[in-house]
Amino acid sequence: MTSSVHSVAVDERQWQQHGACGGLEDARFFHPDNERGPDRLAREEGAKRVCDACPVLDRCREHALSVGEPYGVWGGLGEGERRAILGLRRRSGTPRQAPS
Ligand code: SF4
């Protein structure tokens, strides 16, 4: 299965049409069941390399943070990294969605 940005509705998010992940397999960004350790790390590193070259990385990252995307690599961040950022924002009183 291929997708644009992780098979989500694009009508409200035209920026996703410019994502560097367009046409890539979702499996590069989302872990399969039971993937652990070095395999997960290697897959995530590969996904993040795609994000590093993406022209809409900042939009994607803020989208994922604002809606609390629980799974996958979005905007160059993995699941744990997003949880950490959201935790910091919560503790500092910063809204989930950064002001635009
Ligand atoms: S930042 Fe990554 S996940 Fe987001 S659109 Fe770009 S390539 Fe896709």
Tab-separated table of C-alpha atoms and ligand atoms in Angstrom:
chain	number	residue	atom	x	y	z
A	1	MET	CA	0.000	0.000	0.000
A	2	THR	CA	1.312	3.438	-0.831
A	3	SER	CA	0.067	6.740	0.424
A	4	SER	CA	0.684	10.433	0.500
A	5	VAL	CA	1.149	11.561	4.071
A	6	HIS	CA	0.206	8.420	5.906
A	7	SER	CA	-3.177	7.810	4.318
A	8	VAL	CA	-5.034	10.623	6.020
A	9	ALA	CA	-7.614	12.929	4.537
A	10	VAL	CA	-5.808	15.493	2.445
A	11	ASP	CA	-8.641	17.800	1.556
A	12	GLU	CA	-8.085	19.939	4.638
A	13	ARG	CA	-4.323	19.712	4.473
A	14	GLN	CA	-3.094	20.649	1.042
A	15	TRP	CA	0.439	20.931	2.369
A	16	GLN	CA	0.561	17.177	2.547
A	17	GLN	CA	0.611	16.964	-1.204
A	18	HIS	CA	4.129	18.330	-1.027
A	19	GLY	CA	5.410	15.804	1.477
A	20	ALA	CA	8.559	13.931	0.550
A	21	CYS	CA	6.826	10.733	1.673
A	22	GLY	CA	4.269	10.936	-1.112
A	23	GLY	CA	4.084	7.588	-2.838
A	24	LEU	CA	6.193	5.796	-0.254
A	25	GLU	CA	4.996	2.797	1.674
A	26	ASP	CA	3.301	3.591	4.989
A	27	ALA	CA	5.314	0.731	6.466
A	28	ARG	CA	8.415	2.926	6.285
A	29	PHE	CA	6.826	5.305	8.798
A	30	PHE	CA	4.791	2.974	11.020
A	31	HIS	CA	6.101	0.005	12.915
A	32	PRO	CA	4.577	-3.385	12.336
A	33	ASP	CA	3.402	-5.448	15.296
A	34	ASN	CA	6.255	-6.840	17.333
A	35	GLU	CA	8.959	-4.700	15.764
A	36	ARG	CA	11.476	-3.890	18.464
A	37	GLY	CA	15.000	-2.752	19.136
A	38	PRO	CA	17.449	-2.323	16.253
A	39	ASP	CA	14.851	-3.089	13.580
A	40	ARG	CA	12.572	-0.339	14.810
A	41	LEU	CA	15.445	2.075	15.199
A	42	ALA	CA	16.681	1.404	11.659
A	43	ARG	CA	13.221	1.849	10.145
A	44	GLU	CA	12.646	5.082	12.059
A	45	GLU	CA	16.039	6.429	11.046
A	46	GLY	CA	15.163	5.746	7.419
A	47	ALA	CA	11.832	7.533	7.765
A	48	LYS	CA	13.494	10.497	9.435
A	49	ARG	CA	15.969	10.769	6.565
A	50	VAL	CA	12.989	11.175	4.229
A	51	CYS	CA	11.565	13.846	6.526
A	52	ASP	CA	14.898	15.669	6.660
A	53	ALA	CA	14.564	16.440	2.959
A	54	CYS	CA	10.886	17.343	3.136
A	55	PRO	CA	9.755	20.869	2.263
A	56	VAL	CA	6.772	20.700	4.628
A	57	LEU	CA	8.528	19.226	7.656
A	58	ASP	CA	7.542	22.062	10.005
A	59	ARG	CA	3.854	21.940	9.026
A	60	CYS	CA	3.805	18.192	9.326
A	61	ARG	CA	5.455	18.244	12.738
A	62	GLU	CA	3.068	20.837	14.138
A	63	HIS	CA	0.106	18.994	12.705
A	64	ALA	CA	1.177	15.774	14.385
A	65	LEU	CA	1.742	17.541	17.689
A	66	SER	CA	-1.503	19.500	17.530
A	67	VAL	CA	-3.673	16.457	16.937
A	68	GLY	CA	-1.593	14.172	19.128
A	69	GLU	CA	-0.758	11.649	16.430
A	70	PRO	CA	0.082	8.600	18.515
A	71	TYR	CA	1.831	6.442	15.931
A	72	GLY	CA	4.511	6.659	13.311
A	73	VAL	CA	7.118	9.158	12.234
A	74	TRP	CA	5.741	12.587	11.424
A	75	GLY	CA	7.745	15.709	10.788
A	76	GLY	CA	10.969	13.906	11.543
A	77	LEU	CA	9.823	12.897	15.025
A	78	GLY	CA	9.062	9.484	16.364
A	79	GLU	CA	6.320	8.604	18.811
A	80	GLY	CA	8.422	9.014	21.941
A	81	GLU	CA	9.878	12.310	20.764
A	82	ARG	CA	6.411	13.739	20.176
A	83	ARG	CA	5.237	12.547	23.577
A	84	ALA	CA	8.258	14.231	25.170
A	85	ILE	CA	7.588	17.534	23.397
A	86	LEU	CA	3.913	17.453	24.334
A	87	GLY	CA	4.867	16.723	27.918
A	88	LEU	CA	7.204	19.709	27.976
A	89	ARG	CA	4.520	21.914	26.443
A	90	ARG	CA	1.998	20.740	29.019
A	91	ARG	CA	4.341	21.394	31.905
A	92	SER	CA	5.264	24.843	30.591
A	93	GLY	CA	1.641	25.743	29.914
A	94	THR	CA	2.221	25.973	26.165
A	95	PRO	CA	-0.842	25.050	24.140
A	96	ARG	CA	-0.640	21.773	22.250
A	97	GLN	CA	-0.738	23.700	19.026
A	98	ALA	CA	1.952	26.352	18.671
A	99	PRO	CA	0.607	29.735	17.567
A	100	SER	CA	0.936	30.322	13.840
B	1	SF4	S1	7.859	15.595	7.264
B	1	SF4	FE1	8.036	13.397	6.878
B	1	SF4	S2	6.047	12.512	7.368
B	1	SF4	FE2	5.792	14.723	7.156
B	1	SF4	S3	5.151	15.075	5.049
B	1	SF4	FE3	7.361	15.276	5.121
B	1	SF4	S4	8.206	13.255	4.637
B	1	SF4	FE4	6.027	12.994	5.160
